[in-house]
Tab-separated table of C-alpha atoms in Angstrom:
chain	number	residue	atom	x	y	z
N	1	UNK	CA	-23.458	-24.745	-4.434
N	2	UNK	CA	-21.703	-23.159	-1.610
N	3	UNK	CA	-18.316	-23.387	-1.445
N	4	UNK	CA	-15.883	-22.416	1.729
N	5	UNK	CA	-12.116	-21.287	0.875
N	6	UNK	CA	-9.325	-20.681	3.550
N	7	UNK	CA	-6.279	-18.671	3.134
N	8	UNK	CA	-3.467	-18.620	5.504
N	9	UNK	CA	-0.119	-17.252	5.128
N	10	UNK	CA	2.495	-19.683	4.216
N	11	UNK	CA	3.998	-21.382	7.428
N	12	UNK	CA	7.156	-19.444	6.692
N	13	UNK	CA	5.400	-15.960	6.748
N	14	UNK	CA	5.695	-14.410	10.260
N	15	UNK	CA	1.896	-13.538	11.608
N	16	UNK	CA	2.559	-10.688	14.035
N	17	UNK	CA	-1.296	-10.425	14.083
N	18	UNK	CA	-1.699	-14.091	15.191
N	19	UNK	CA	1.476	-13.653	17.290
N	20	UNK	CA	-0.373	-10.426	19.113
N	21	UNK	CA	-3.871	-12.716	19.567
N	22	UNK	CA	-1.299	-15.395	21.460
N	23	UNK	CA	0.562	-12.684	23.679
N	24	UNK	CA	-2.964	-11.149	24.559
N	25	UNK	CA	-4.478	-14.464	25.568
N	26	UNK	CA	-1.612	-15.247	27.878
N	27	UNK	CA	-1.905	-11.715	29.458
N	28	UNK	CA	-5.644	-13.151	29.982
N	29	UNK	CA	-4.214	-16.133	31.696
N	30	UNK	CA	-5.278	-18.506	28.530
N	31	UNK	CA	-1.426	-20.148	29.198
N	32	UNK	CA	-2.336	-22.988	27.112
N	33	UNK	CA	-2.474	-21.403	23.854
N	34	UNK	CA	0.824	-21.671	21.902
N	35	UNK	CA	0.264	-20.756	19.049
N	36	UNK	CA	-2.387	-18.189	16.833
N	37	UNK	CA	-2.447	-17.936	13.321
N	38	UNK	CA	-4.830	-15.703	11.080
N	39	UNK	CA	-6.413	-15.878	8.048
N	40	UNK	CA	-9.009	-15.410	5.773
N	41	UNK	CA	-12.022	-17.101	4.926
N	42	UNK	CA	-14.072	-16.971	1.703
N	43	UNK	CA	-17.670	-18.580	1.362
N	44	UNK	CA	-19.054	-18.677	-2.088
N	45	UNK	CA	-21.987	-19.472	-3.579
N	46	UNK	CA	-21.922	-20.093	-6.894
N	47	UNK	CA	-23.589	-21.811	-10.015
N	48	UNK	CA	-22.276	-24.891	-11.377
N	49	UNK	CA	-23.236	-27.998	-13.226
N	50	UNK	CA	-21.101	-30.554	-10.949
N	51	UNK	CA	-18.591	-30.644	-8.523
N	52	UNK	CA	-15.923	-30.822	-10.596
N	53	UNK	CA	-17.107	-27.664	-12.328
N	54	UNK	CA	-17.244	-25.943	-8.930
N	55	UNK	CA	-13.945	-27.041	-8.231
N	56	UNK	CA	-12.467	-25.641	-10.829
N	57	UNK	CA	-14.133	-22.277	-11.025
N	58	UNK	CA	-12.740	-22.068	-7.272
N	59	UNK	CA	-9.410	-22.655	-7.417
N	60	UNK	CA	-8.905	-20.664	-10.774
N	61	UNK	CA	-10.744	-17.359	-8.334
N	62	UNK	CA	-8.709	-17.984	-5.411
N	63	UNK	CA	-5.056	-18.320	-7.580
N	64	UNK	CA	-6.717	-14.864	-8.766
N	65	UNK	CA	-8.457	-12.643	-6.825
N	66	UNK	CA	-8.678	-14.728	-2.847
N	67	UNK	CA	-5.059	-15.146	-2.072
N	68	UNK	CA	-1.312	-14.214	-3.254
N	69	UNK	CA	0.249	-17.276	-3.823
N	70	UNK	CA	3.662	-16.282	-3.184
N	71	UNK	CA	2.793	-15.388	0.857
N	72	UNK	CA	-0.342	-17.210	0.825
N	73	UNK	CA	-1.565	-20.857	0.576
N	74	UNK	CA	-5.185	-21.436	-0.054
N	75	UNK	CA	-7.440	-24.336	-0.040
N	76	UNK	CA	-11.054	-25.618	-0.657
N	77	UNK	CA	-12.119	-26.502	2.267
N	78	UNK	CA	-15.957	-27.717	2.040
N	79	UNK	CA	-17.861	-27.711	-1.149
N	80	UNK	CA	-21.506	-28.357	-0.288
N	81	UNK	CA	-24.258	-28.637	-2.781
I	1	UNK	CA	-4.687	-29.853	20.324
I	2	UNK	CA	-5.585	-27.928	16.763
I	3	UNK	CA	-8.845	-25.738	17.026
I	4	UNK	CA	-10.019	-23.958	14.123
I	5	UNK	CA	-12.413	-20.789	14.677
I	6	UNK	CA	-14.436	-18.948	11.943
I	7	UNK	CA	-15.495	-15.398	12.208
I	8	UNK	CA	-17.893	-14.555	9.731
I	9	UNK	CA	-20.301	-11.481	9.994
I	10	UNK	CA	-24.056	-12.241	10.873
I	11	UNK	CA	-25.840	-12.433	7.934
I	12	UNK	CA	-27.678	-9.318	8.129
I	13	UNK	CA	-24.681	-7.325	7.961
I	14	UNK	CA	-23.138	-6.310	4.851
I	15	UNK	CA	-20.255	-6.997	3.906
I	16	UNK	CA	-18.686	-4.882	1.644
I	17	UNK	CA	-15.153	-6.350	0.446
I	18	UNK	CA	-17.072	-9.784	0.191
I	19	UNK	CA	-19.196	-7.752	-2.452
I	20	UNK	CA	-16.110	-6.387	-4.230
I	21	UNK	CA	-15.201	-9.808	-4.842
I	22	UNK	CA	-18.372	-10.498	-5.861
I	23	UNK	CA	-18.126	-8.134	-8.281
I	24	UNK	CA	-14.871	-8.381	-9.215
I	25	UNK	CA	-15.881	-12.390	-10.186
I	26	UNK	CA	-18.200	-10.509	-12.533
I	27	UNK	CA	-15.895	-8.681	-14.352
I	28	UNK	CA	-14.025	-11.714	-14.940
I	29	UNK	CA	-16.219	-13.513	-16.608
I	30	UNK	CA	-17.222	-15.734	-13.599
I	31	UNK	CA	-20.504	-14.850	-13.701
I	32	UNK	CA	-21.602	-17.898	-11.825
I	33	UNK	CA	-20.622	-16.852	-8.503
I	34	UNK	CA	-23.916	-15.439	-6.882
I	35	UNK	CA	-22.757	-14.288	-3.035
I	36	UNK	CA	-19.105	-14.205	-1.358
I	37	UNK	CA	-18.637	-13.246	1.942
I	38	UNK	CA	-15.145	-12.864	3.506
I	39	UNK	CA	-14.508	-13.645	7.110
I	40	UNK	CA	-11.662	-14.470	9.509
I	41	UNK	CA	-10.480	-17.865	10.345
I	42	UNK	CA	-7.832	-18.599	13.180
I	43	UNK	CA	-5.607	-21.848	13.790
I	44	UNK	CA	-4.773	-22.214	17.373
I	45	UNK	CA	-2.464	-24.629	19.083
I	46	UNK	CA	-3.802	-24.949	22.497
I	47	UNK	CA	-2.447	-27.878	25.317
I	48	UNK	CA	-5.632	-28.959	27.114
I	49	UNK	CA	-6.505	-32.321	28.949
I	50	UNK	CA	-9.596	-33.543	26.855
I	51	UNK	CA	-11.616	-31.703	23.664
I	52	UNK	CA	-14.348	-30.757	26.453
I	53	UNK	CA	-11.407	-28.565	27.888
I	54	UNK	CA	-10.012	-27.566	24.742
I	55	UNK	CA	-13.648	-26.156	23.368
I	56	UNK	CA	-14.502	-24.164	26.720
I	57	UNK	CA	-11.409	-22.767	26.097
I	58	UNK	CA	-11.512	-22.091	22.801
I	59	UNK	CA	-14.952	-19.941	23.268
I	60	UNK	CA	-14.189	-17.819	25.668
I	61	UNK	CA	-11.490	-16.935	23.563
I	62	UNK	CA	-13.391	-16.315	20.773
I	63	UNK	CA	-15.880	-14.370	22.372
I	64	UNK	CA	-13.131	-12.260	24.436
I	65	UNK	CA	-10.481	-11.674	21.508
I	66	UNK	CA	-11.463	-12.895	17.992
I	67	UNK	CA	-15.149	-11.716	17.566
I	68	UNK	CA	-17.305	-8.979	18.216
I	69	UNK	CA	-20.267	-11.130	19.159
I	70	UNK	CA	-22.728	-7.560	18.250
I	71	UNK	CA	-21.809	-7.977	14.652
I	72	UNK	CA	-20.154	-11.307	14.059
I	73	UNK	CA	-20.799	-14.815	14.981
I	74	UNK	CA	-17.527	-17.404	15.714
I	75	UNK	CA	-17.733	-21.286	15.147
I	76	UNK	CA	-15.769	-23.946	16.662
I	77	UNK	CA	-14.977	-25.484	12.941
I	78	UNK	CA	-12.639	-28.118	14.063
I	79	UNK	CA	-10.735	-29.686	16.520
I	80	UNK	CA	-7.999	-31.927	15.794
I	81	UNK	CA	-6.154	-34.028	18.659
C	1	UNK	CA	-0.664	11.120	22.838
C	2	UNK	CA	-2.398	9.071	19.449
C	3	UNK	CA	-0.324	7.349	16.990
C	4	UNK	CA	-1.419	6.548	13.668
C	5	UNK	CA	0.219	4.074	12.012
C	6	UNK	CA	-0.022	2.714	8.474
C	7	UNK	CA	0.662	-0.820	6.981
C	8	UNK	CA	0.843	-1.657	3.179
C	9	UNK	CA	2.198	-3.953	1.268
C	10	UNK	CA	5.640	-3.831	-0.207
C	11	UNK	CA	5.231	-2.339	-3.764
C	12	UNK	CA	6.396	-5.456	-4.976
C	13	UNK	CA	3.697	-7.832	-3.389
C	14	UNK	CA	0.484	-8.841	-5.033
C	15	UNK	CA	-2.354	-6.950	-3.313
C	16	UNK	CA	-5.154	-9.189	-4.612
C	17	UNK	CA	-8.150	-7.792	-1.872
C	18	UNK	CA	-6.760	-4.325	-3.973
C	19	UNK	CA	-7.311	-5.944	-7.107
C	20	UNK	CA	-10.892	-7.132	-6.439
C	21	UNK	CA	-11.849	-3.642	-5.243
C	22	UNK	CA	-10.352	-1.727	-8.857
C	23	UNK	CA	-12.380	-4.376	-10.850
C	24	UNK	CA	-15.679	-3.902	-8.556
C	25	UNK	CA	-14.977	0.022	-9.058
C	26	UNK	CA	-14.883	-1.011	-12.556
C	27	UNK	CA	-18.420	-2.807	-12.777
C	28	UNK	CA	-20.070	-0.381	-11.114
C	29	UNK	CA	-19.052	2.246	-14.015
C	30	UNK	CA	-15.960	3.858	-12.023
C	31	UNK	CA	-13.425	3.931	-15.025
C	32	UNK	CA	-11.507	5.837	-13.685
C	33	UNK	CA	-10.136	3.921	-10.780
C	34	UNK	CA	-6.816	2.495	-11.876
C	35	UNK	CA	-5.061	0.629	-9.073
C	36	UNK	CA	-6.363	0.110	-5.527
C	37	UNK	CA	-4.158	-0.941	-2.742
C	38	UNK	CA	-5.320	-2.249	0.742
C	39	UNK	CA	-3.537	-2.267	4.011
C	40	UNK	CA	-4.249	-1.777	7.844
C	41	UNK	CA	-4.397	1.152	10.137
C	42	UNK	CA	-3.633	1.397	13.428
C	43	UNK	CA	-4.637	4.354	16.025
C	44	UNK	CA	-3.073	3.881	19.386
C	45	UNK	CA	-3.489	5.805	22.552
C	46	UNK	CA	-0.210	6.169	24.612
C	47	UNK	CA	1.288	7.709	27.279
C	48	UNK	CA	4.924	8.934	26.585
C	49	UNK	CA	6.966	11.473	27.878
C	50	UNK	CA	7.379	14.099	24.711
C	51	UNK	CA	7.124	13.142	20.855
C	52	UNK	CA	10.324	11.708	20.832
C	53	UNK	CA	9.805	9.044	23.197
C	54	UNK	CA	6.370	7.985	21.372
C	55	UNK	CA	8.222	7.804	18.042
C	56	UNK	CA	10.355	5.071	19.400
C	57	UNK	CA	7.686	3.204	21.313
C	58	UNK	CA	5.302	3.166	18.537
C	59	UNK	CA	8.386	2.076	15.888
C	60	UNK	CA	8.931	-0.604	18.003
C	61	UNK	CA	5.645	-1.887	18.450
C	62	UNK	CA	4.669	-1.375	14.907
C	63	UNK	CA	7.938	-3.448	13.643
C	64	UNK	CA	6.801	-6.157	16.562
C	65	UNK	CA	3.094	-6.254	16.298
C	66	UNK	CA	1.478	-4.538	13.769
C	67	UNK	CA	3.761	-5.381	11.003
C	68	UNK	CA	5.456	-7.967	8.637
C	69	UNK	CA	8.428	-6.529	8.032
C	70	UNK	CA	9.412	-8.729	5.327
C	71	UNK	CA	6.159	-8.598	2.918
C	72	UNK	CA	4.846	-5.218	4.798
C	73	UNK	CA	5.787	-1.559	5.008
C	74	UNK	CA	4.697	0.751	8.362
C	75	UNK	CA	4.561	4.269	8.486
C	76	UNK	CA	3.873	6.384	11.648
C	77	UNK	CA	1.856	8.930	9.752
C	78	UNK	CA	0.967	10.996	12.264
C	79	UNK	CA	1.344	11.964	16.185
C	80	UNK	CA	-0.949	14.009	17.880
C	81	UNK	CA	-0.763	15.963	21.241
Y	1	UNK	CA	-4.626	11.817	-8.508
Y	2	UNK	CA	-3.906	9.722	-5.601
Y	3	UNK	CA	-6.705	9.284	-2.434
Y	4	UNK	CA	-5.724	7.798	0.830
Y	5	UNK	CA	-9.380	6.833	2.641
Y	6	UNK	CA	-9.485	5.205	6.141
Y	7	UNK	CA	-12.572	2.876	7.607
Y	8	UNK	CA	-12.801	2.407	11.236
Y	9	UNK	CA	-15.141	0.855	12.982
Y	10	UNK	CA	-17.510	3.194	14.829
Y	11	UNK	CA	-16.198	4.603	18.084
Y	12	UNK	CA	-18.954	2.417	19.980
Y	13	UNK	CA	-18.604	-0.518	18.134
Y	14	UNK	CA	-16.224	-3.493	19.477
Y	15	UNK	CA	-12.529	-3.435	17.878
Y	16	UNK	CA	-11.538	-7.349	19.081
Y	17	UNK	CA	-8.253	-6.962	17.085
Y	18	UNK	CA	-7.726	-3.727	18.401
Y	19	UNK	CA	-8.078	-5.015	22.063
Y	20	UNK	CA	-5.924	-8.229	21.202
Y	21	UNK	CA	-2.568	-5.335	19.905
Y	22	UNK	CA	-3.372	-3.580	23.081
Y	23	UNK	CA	-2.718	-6.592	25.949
Y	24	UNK	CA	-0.088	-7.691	23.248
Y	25	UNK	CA	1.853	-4.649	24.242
Y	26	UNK	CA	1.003	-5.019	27.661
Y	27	UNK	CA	2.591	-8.416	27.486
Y	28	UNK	CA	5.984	-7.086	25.812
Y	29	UNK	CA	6.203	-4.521	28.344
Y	30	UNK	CA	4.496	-1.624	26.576
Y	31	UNK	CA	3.013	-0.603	29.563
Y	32	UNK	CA	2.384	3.153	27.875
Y	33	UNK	CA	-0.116	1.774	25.633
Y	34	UNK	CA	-3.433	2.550	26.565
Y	35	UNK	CA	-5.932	1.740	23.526
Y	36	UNK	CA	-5.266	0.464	20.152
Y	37	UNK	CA	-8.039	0.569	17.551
Y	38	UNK	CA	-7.595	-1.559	13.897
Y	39	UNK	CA	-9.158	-0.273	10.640
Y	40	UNK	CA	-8.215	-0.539	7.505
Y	41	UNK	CA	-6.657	1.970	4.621
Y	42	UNK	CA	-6.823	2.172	0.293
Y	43	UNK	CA	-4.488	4.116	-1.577
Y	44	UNK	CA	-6.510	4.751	-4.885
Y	45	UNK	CA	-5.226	5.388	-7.640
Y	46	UNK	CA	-7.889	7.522	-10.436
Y	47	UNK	CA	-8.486	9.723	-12.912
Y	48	UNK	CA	-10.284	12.957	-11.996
Y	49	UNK	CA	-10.317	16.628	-13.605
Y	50	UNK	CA	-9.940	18.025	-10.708
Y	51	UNK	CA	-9.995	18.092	-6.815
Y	52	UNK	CA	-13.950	18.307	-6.033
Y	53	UNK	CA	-14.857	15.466	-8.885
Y	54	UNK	CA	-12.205	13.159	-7.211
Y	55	UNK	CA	-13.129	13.940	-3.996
Y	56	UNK	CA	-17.373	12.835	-5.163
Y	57	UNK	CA	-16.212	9.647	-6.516
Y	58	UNK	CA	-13.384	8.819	-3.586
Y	59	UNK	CA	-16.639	9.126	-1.443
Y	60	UNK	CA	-19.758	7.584	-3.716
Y	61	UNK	CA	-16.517	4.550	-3.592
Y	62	UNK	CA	-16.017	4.675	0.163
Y	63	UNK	CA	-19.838	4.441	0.967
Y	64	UNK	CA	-19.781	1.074	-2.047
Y	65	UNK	CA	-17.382	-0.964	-1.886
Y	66	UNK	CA	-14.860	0.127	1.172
Y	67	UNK	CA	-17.087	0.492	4.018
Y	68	UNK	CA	-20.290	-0.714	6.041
Y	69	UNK	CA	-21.646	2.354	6.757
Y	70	UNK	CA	-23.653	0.614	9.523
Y	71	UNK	CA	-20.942	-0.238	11.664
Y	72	UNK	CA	-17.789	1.743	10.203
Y	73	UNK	CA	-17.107	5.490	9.255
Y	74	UNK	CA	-14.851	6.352	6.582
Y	75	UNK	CA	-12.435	9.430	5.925
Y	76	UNK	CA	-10.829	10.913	2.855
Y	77	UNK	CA	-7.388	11.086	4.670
Y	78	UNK	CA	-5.296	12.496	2.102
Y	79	UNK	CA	-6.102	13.552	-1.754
Y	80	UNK	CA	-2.705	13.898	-3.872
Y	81	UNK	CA	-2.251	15.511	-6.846
């Protein structure tokens, strides 16, 4: 199975690197962008015998070793088999 | 509009801290995770007048400032009104 | 003149990218690897007057662009002619 | 013993993030910034009897698990005792 996990910092966290990929598309004239945020994204394949398996074996690695929950959210975003 | 762009390296190029996690899976007794590669994933809030607007957009951007198009390949993931 | 700046994480912030590297180093036999910590580095080009002048410029980029200041710590670890 | 290593990308290969930071400061006025290049840094932390056998596993590391050597160089920056 193939799974795909995003991380993003929390909505709270400032993004100065998203906030420097909005300034530089307005100094290329891209005025409709308002907003840029960055983050990470994680595709795994993996073994498992269902879904639910997958599931879990996902979230407990991300909690652990994709993201730091206390700046970070993450979440499973496609789980194909 | 919401556009969502993943940046992943071309799969011919290694990718080194996706093997460290890889690896690190291992050593954690998730030994059912096979492959992980790590990319880059961007959120951007964008004013345009339709989605065919918004996506043009959103391309050039991502092959101007979010990828290097030599190494990595970019996908329009989503676009939410 | 070239700036090099550094960005880490506070101290007190979960590195877990670190993390997954020390346990990799640890599957591949490298024992004695005890913490790993990731950040970002920075090498800027500028034009300033004397040293002084670049100090400033590149502390106030670094604390508007490069960094987070409330999860982050920046350094300006070195200036060269 | 504590080793500081830098990865950058190779001088002739595409630094998008790099080029973002750079018309950042252009849009904030930083009109003395003239390149900005984005890599990334590891303080690691290890066990070593001395200098040269830290030094052979910083690098046997580097070429591993920190860097593509295909695209990025790496550099023991610092080595502290």
């Amino acid at each position: 199975m193939k799974a795909v996990v995003t991380v993003m910092l929390k909505r709270d966290v400032l993004d100065p690197q998203g906030a420097a990929i909005r300034r530089a598309c307005g100094s290329l004239g891209y005025d409709g962008v308002r907003d840029v945020r960055q983050g990470k994204i994680f595709e795994v394949e993996l073994d498992a015998v269902d879904e639910a398996a997958a599931r879990t074996l996902v979230e407990e690695l991300a909690g652990k070793l994709l993201a730091n929950p206390v700046i970070e959210d993450f979440r499973l975003d496609r789980l194909e088999a």
